[in-house]
XYZ file of C-alpha atoms in Angstrom:
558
model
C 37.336 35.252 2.175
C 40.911 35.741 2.740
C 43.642 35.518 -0.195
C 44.528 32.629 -1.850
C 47.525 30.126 -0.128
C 50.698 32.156 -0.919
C 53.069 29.027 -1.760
C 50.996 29.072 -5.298
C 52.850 31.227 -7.553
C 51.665 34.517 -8.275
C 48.726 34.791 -10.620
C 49.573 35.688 -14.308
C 47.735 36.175 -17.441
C 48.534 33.697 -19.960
C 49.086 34.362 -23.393
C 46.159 34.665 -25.609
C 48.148 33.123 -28.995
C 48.750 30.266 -26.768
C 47.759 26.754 -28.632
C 44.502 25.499 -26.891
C 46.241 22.311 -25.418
C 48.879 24.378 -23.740
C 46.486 26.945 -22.446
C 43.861 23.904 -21.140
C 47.430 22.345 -19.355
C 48.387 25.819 -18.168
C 45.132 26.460 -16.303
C 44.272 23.077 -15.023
C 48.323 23.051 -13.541
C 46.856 26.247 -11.465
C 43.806 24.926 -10.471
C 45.605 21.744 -9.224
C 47.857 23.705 -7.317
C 45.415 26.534 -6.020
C 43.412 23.569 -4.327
C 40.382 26.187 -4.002
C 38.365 23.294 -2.859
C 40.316 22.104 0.270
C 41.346 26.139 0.978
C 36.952 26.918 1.211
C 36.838 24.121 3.990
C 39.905 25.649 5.685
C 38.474 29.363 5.512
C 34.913 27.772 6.842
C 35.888 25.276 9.246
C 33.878 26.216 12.373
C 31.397 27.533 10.698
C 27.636 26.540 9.945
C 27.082 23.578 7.190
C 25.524 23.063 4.263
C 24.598 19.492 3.458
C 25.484 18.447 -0.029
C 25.027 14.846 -1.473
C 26.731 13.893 -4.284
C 24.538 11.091 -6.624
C 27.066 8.083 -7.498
C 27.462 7.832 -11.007
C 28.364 4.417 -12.320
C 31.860 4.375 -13.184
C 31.780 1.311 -16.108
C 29.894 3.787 -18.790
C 31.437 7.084 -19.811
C 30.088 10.510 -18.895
C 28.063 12.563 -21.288
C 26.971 15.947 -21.889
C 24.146 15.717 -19.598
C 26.355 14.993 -16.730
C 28.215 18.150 -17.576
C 24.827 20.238 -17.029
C 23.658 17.952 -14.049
C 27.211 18.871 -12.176
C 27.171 22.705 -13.143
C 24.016 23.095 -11.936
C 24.902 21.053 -8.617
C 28.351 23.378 -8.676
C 26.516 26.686 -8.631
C 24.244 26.031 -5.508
C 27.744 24.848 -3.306
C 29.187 28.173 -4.984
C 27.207 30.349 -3.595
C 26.224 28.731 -0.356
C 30.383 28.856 0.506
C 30.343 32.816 -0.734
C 27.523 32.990 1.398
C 29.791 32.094 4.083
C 28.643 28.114 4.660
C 31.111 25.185 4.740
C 30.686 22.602 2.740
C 31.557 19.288 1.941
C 31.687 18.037 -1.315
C 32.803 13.960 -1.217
C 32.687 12.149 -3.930
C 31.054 8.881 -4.871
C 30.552 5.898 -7.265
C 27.558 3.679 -7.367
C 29.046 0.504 -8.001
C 26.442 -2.484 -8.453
C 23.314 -3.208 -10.512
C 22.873 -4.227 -13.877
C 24.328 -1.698 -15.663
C 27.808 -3.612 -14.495
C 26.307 -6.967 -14.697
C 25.248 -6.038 -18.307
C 28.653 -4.771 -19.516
C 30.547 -8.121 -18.141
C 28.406 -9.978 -19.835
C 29.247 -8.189 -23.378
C 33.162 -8.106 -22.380
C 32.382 -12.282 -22.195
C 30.241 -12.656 -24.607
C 27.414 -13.988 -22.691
C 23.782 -12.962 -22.298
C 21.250 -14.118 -19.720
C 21.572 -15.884 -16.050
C 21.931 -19.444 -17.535
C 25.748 -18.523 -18.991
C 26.453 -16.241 -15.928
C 25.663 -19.360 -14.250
C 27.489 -21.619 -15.832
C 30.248 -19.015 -15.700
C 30.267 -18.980 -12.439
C 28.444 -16.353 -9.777
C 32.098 -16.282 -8.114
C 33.848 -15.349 -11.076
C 31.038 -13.296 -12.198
C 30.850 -11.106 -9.473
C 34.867 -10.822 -9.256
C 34.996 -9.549 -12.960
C 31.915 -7.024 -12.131
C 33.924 -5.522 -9.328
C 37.278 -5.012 -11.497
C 34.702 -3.717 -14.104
C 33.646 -0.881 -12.003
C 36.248 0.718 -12.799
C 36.574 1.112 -16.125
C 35.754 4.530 -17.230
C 36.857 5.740 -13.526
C 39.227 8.600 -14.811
C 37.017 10.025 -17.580
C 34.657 10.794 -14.752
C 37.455 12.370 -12.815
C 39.342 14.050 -15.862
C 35.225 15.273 -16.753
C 35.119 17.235 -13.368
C 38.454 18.554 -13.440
C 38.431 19.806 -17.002
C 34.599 21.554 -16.310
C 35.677 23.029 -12.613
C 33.391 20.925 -10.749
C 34.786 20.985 -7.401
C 34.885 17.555 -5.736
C 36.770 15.698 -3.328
C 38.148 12.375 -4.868
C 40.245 12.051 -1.914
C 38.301 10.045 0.199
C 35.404 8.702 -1.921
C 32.235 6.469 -0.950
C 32.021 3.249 -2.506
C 28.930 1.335 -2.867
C 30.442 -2.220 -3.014
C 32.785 -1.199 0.073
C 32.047 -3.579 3.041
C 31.366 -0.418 5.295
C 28.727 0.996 3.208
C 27.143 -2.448 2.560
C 27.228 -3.009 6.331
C 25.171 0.413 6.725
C 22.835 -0.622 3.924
C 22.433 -3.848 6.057
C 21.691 -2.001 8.915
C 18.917 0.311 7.204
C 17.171 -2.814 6.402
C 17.049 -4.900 9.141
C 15.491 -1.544 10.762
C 13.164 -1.648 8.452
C 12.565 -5.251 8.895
C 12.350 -4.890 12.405
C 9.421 -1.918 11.800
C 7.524 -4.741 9.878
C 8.145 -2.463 6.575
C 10.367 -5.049 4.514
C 8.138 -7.722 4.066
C 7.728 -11.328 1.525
C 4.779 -10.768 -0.837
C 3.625 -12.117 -4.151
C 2.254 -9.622 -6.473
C 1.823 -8.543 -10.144
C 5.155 -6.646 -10.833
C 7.162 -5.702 -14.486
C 10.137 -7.874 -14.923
C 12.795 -8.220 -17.522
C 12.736 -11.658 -19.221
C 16.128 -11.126 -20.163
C 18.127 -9.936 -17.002
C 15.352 -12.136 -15.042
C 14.630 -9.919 -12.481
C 11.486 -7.480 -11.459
C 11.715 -3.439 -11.944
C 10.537 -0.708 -9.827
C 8.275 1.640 -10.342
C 11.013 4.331 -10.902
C 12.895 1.948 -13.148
C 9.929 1.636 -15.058
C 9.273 4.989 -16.025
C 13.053 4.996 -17.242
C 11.936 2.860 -20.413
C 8.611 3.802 -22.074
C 8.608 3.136 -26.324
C 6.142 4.229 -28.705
C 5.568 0.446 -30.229
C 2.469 -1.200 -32.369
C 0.526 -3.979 -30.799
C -1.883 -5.866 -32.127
C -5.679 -4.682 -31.323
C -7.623 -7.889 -31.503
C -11.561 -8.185 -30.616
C -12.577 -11.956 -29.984
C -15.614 -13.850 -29.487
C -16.576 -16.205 -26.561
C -19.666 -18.664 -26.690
C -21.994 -17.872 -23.450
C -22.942 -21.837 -21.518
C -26.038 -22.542 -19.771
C -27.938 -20.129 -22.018
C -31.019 -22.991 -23.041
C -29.029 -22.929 -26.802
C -29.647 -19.272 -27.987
C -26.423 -18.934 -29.380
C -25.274 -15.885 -27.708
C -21.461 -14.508 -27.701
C -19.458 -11.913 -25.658
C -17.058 -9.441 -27.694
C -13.781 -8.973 -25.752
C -10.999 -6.847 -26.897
C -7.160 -7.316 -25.883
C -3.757 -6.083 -27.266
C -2.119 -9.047 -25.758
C -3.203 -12.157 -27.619
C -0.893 -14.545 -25.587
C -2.596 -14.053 -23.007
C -5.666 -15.179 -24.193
C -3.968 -18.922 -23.385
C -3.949 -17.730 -19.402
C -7.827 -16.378 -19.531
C -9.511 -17.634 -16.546
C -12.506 -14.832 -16.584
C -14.428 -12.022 -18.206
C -14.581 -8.492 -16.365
C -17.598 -6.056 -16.370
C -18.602 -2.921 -15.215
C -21.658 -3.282 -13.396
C -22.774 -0.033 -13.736
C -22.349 0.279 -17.828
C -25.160 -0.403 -20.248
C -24.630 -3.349 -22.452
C -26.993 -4.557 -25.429
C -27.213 -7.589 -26.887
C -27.716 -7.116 -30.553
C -28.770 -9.616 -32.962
C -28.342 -9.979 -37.141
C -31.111 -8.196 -39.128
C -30.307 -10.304 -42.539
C -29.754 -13.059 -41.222
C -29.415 -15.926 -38.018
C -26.395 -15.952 -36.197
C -25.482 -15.817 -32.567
C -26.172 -12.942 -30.993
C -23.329 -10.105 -29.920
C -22.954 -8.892 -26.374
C -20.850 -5.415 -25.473
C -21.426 -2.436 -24.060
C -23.845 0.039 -25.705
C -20.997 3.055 -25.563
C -18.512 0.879 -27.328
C -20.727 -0.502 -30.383
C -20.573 2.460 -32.876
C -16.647 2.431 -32.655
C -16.611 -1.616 -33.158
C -18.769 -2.002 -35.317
C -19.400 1.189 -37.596
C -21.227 4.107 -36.579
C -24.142 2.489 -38.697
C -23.910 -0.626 -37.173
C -28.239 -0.331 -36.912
C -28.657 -0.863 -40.164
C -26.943 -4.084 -39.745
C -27.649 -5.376 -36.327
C -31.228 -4.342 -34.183
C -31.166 -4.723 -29.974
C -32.287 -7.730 -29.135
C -32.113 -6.424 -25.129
C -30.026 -4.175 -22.901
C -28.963 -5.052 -19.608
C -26.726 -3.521 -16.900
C -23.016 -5.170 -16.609
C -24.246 -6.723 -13.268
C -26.701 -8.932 -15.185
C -23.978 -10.640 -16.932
C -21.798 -11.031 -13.995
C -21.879 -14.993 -12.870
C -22.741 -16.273 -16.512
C -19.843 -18.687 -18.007
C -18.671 -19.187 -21.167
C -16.351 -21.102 -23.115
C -12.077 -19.838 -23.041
C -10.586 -19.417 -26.587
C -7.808 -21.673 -25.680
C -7.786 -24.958 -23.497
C -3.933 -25.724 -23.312
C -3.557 -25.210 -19.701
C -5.432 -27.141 -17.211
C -6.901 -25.601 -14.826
C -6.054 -25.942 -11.265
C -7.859 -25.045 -8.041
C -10.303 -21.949 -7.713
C -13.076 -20.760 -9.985
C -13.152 -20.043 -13.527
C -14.880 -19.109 -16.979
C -17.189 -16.897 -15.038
C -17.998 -13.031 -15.703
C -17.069 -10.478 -12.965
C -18.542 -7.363 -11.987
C -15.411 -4.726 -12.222
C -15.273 -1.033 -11.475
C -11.909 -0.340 -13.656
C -13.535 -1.248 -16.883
C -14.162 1.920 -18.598
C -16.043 2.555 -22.609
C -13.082 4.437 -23.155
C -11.874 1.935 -25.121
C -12.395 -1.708 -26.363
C -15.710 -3.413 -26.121
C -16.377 -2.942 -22.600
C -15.416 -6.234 -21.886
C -12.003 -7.198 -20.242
C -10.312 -9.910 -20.391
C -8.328 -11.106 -17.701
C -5.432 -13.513 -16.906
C -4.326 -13.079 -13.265
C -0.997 -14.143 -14.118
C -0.115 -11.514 -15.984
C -1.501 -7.705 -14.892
C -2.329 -5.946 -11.576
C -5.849 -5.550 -11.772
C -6.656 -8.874 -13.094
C -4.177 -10.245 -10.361
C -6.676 -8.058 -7.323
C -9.894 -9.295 -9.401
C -8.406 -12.774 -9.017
C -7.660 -12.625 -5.484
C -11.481 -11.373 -4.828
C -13.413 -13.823 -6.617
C -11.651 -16.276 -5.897
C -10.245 -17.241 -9.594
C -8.085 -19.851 -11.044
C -4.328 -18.667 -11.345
C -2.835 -20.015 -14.906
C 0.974 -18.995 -15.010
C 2.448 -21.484 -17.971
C 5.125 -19.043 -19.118
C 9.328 -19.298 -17.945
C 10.975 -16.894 -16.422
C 12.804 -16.501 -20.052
C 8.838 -15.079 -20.967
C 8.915 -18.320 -23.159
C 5.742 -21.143 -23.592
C 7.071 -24.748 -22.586
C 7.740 -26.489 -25.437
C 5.071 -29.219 -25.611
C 2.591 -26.203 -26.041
C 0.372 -26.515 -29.142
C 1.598 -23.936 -31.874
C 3.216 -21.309 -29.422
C 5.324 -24.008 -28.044
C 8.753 -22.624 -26.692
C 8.262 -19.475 -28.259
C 8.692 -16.033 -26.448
C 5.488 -14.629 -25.749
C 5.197 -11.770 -27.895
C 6.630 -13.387 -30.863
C 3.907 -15.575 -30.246
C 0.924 -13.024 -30.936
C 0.251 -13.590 -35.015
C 0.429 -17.255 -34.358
C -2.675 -17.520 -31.573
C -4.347 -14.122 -33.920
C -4.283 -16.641 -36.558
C -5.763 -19.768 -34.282
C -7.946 -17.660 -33.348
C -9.437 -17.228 -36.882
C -9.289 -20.722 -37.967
C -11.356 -21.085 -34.968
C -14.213 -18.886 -35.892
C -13.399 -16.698 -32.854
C -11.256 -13.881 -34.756
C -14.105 -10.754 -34.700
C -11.227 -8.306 -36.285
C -8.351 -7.270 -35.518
C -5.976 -4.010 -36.032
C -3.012 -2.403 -35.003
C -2.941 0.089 -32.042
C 0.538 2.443 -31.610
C 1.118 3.154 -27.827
C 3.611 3.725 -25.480
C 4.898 0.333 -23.774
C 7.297 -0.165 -20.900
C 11.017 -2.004 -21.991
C 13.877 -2.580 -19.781
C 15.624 0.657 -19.598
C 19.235 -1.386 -19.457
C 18.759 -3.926 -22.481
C 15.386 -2.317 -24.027
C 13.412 -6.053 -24.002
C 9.616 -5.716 -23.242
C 8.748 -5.924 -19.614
C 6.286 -8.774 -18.995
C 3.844 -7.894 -15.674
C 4.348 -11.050 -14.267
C 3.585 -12.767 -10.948
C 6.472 -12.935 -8.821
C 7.222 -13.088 -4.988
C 9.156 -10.104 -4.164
C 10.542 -8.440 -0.936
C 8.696 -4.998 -0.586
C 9.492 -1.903 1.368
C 6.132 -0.545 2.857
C 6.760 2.558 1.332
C 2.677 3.511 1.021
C 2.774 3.513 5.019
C 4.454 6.666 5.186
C 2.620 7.852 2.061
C 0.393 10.843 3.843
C 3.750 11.926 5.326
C 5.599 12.712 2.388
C 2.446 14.150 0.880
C 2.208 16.804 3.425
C 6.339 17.298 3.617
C 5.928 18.197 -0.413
C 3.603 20.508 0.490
C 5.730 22.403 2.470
C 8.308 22.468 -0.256
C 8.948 25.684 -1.696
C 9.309 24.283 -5.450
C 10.596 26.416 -8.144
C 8.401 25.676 -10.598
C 5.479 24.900 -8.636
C 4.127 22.915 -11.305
C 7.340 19.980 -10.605
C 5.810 19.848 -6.885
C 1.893 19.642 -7.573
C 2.831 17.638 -10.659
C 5.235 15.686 -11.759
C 7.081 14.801 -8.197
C 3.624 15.151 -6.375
C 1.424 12.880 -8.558
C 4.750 10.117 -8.053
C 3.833 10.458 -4.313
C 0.405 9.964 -4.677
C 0.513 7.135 -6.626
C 3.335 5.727 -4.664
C 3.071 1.868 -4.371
C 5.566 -0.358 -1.663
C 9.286 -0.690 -3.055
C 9.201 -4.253 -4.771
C 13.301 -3.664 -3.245
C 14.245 -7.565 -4.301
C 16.583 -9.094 -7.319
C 17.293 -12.194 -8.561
C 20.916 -11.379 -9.626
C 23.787 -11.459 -8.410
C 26.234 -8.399 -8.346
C 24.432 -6.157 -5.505
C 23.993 -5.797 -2.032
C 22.749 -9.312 -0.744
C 19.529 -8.394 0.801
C 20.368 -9.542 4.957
C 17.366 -12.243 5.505
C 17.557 -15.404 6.674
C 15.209 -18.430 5.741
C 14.233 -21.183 7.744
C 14.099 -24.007 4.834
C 12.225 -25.759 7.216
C 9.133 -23.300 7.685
C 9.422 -19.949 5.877
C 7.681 -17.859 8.408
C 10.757 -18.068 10.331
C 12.605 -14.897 9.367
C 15.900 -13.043 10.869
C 17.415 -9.688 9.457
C 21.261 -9.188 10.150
C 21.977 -5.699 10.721
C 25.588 -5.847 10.954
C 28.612 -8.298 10.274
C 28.879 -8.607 14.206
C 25.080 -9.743 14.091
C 25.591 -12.042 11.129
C 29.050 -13.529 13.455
C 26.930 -14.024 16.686
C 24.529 -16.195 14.641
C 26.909 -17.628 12.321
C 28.658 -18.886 16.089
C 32.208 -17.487 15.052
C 34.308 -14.781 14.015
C 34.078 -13.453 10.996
C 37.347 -14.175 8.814
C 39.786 -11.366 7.934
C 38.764 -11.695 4.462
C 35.099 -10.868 4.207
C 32.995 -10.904 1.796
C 29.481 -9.872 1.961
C 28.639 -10.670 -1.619
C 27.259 -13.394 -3.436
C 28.044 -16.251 -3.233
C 30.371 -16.101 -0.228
C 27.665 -14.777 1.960
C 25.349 -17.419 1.186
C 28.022 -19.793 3.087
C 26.444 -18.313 6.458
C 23.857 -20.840 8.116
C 22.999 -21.512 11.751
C 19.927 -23.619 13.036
C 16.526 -22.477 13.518
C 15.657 -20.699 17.174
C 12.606 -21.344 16.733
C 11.693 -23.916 19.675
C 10.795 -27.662 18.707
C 12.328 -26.532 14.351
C 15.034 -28.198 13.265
C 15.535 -26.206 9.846
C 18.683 -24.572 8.694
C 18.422 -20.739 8.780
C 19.548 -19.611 4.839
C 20.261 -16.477 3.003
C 16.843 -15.331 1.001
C 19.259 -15.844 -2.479
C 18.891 -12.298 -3.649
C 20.417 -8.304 -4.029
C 18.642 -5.640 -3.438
C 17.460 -2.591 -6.132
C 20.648 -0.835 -6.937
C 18.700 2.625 -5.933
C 18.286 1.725 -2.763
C 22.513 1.702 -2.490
C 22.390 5.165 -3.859
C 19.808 6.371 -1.361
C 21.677 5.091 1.858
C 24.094 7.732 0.888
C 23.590 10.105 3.141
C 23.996 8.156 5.936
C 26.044 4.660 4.454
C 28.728 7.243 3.003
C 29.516 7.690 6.535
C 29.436 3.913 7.338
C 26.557 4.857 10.244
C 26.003 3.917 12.847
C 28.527 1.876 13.344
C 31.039 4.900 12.802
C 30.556 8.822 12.709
């Protein structure tokens, strides 16, 4: 590398008995004016790249020491990849939407949940999130000057800028177009209090070591000729118990049915594996085997719910169900299940066919005309139905069980897994692929490859990419309101001014709720709906991962 520009003044060695804050000054005043940063892209231009991405941080909430490792880490690879005589770039970036901004408005007004943003106003919301942005803005900068973290501010990517949203667009109407962003309805974990679903990857973000309640219940078997003969079922979510439509199985475990030896009583069904750590590992001195039966004997008999305060609506219910994921690792061996609320019983549900009992807001409160639990949040509700339950006779015992539980990883409220329609990026269609690209990866550990990173892409499920807030990318679909199979994807602001049937004005605005002012009539022949904006943003992390390409506002530019 050739010497350093020669209008900075010659080097000299500052005084050690200098006080700190004069020496910090002095040598950030040299590294300003050396500009080592913009004189490596001089010395290299030409020559080959190497491709670095700078991750946005979020500019409302201050930088910590972790960032400090993060970016001297990130610094060393560029280091040596420009001594090793590579150009590259280094632009800088700020991920700009998302909760975490939405969150800290909400504290600087003194609100909390979508009903006062609403009231509010999404307009004024949204304008107050964007000046919020940039709050801590110059720590960040001041944080990478002070540590030598070479980066160019100059020219920075911004995730709220209409170029990178119009990229973003663009990336998903491809997608759309591919039949890989699609409308489904499926079990996913959503935040009661910011009212939206998580991903996966959010998810993982907000695990806590909390104590549920371990409760084991009984439920009368029907149609049994009047032998008096009960199921054990075990659940650590008693509010639930008010959604039960069924009873799951495994067909292929042994259950027993085990009767009193002092005295009559209705018999007790569970599987064999599970009785000694129910009910006492001399539980035979108390109770004898009446029978034993596989789990596909049991499947089709019915039996009386704990709760009645939902009606039930179409499909089948109080029926046992032969299913594979029940295990005797745990519990009694019996299941309970409330397709409302939990992926497998939401799968079991669609399979047999089973009534679907959803009577909680999307605050994760009861409606208020409920019986005891009325208008309560859910998991407040749990020692209220534990103790219906025992008044009722159908209390078996119940305990305390510590484990670790998913909470939102921005406000640290329980996620609920809740049924919600969602917009979902395909991602399990190109699962195989990035299986066999890891594999190719030389990882240093291994372990993070075959492990941690690798078991994420084998269990990858599709992107649940859709939000119901406000400050975010507007995901670009269109709705007929007339028949919601009609479905358009804008991929650019030209797209979205050919359909709207004029120019867009100078003054643009592709958030919420200006966006949302965009309508056109159905092209579908003989429909005479009005073609609407699906209402909501997309998953922050998807704006971070357009990066490479939306930092460049492709491909409409560069």
């Amino acid at each position: 590398m050739t010497a350093v520009d020669s209008s900075v003044k010659p080097y000299r060695l500052l005084p050690p008995e200098l006080p700190a804050d004069v020496l910090e000054q002095e040598i950030l005043e040299r590294w300003a004016a050396e500009d080592l940063l913009a004189q490596t892209l001089r010395e290299r231009e030409g020559a080959h790249d190497f491709v670095f991405y700078e991750g946005p941080p979020t500019a409302n909430g201050r930088p910590g020491i972790h960032h400090v490792f993060a970016r001297t880490v990130k610094d060393l690879f560029c280091r040596y990849r420009v001594m090793k005589g590579y150009r590259v770039l280094r632009k800088a970036g700020w991920d700009t939407h998302g909760l975490p901004v939405e969150i800290e408005v909400e504290k600087q007004l003194g609100i909390s949940g979508k009903q006062q943003i609403e009231e509010v106003g999404v307009e004024t919301f949204n304008r107050l999130s964007r000046e919020s942005v940039w709050k801590y803005k110059q720590d960040w900068e001041k944080l990478s000057e002070r540590i030598g973290y070479w980066l160019d501010y100059s020219d920075p990517y911004i995730t709220y800028a209409n170029e990178y949203v119009e990229s973003v667009w663009w990336a998903l109407a491809t997608l759309h177009g591919k039949g890989l962003l699609y409308r489904g309805h499926k079990i996913l974990p959503y935040c009661p209090r910011c009212g939206t679903a998580l991903s996966s990857h959010e998810v993982a973000l907000g695990y806590q070591d909390v104590k549920d309640p371990s409760v084991y219940v009984t439920m009368a078997l029907e149609g049994d000729g009047g032998r008096g003969r009960r199921i054990l079922v075990w659940t650590t979510t008693p509010w639930t118990l008010i959604s039960n439509v069924a009873l799951a199985v495994n067909p292929e475990l042994q259950y027993v049915e085990l009767a009193r030896r002092d005295r009559e009583e209705p018999t007790l069904i569970l599987a064999e594996d599970r009785a000694p750590a129910v009910l006492g590992e001399d539980f035979t001195d108390r109770w004898r085997v009446a029978q034993r039966m596989p789990g596909s004997a049991l499947a089709g008999l019915r039996y009386r719910r704990p709760f009645d305060w939902v009606p039930f609506g179409a499909g089948v219910h109080e029926v046992i169900v032969a299913e594979s994921f029940v295990s005797a690792e745990d519990g009694s061996g019996v299941v309970h299940m409330a397709p409302a609320f939990g992926a497998d019983d939401y799968a079991a549900g669609q399979r047999h066919g089973l009534a679907f009992l959803q009577p909680v807001n999307l605050r994760g409160e009861f409606p208020a005309e409920m019986p005891i639990v009325g208008g309560m949040f859910v998991k407040q509700a749990d020692p209220l139905i534990i103790e219906e339950l025992k008044r009722r006779g159908a209390l078996w015992k119940v305990a305390v069980i510590e484990h670790a539980y998913p909470h939102c990883w921005r406000c640290d409220t329980p996620l609920l897994y809740y049924a919600r329609e969602s917009w979902f990026v395909r991602t399990t269609a190109f699962r195989d692929a990035m299986l066999a690209r890891n594999a190719r990866i030389d990882w240093h550990p291994p372990e993070v490859g075959e492990g941690r990173f690798g078991e994420w892409l084998k269990n990858n499920i599709d992107w649940a990419l859709s939000r119901d807030r406000y400050w975010g990318t507007p995901l670009p679909v269109w709705v007929c309101d007339a028949d919601p199979s009609h479905v358009e994807a804008i991929g650019s602001f030209a797209a979205l001014a050919e359909r709207w049937g004029q120019p867009l004005p100078s003054d643009f605005d592709p958030h919420k709720p200006h966006v949302d002012r965009y309508t056109w009539q159905c092209a579908h022949p003989e429909c005479t709906g009005t073609m609407r904006r699906a209402p909501e943003v997309i998953d922050t992390w998807f704006d971070s991962g357009s990066m490479p390409f939306a930092q460049w506002h492709y491909p409409f530019e560069n």
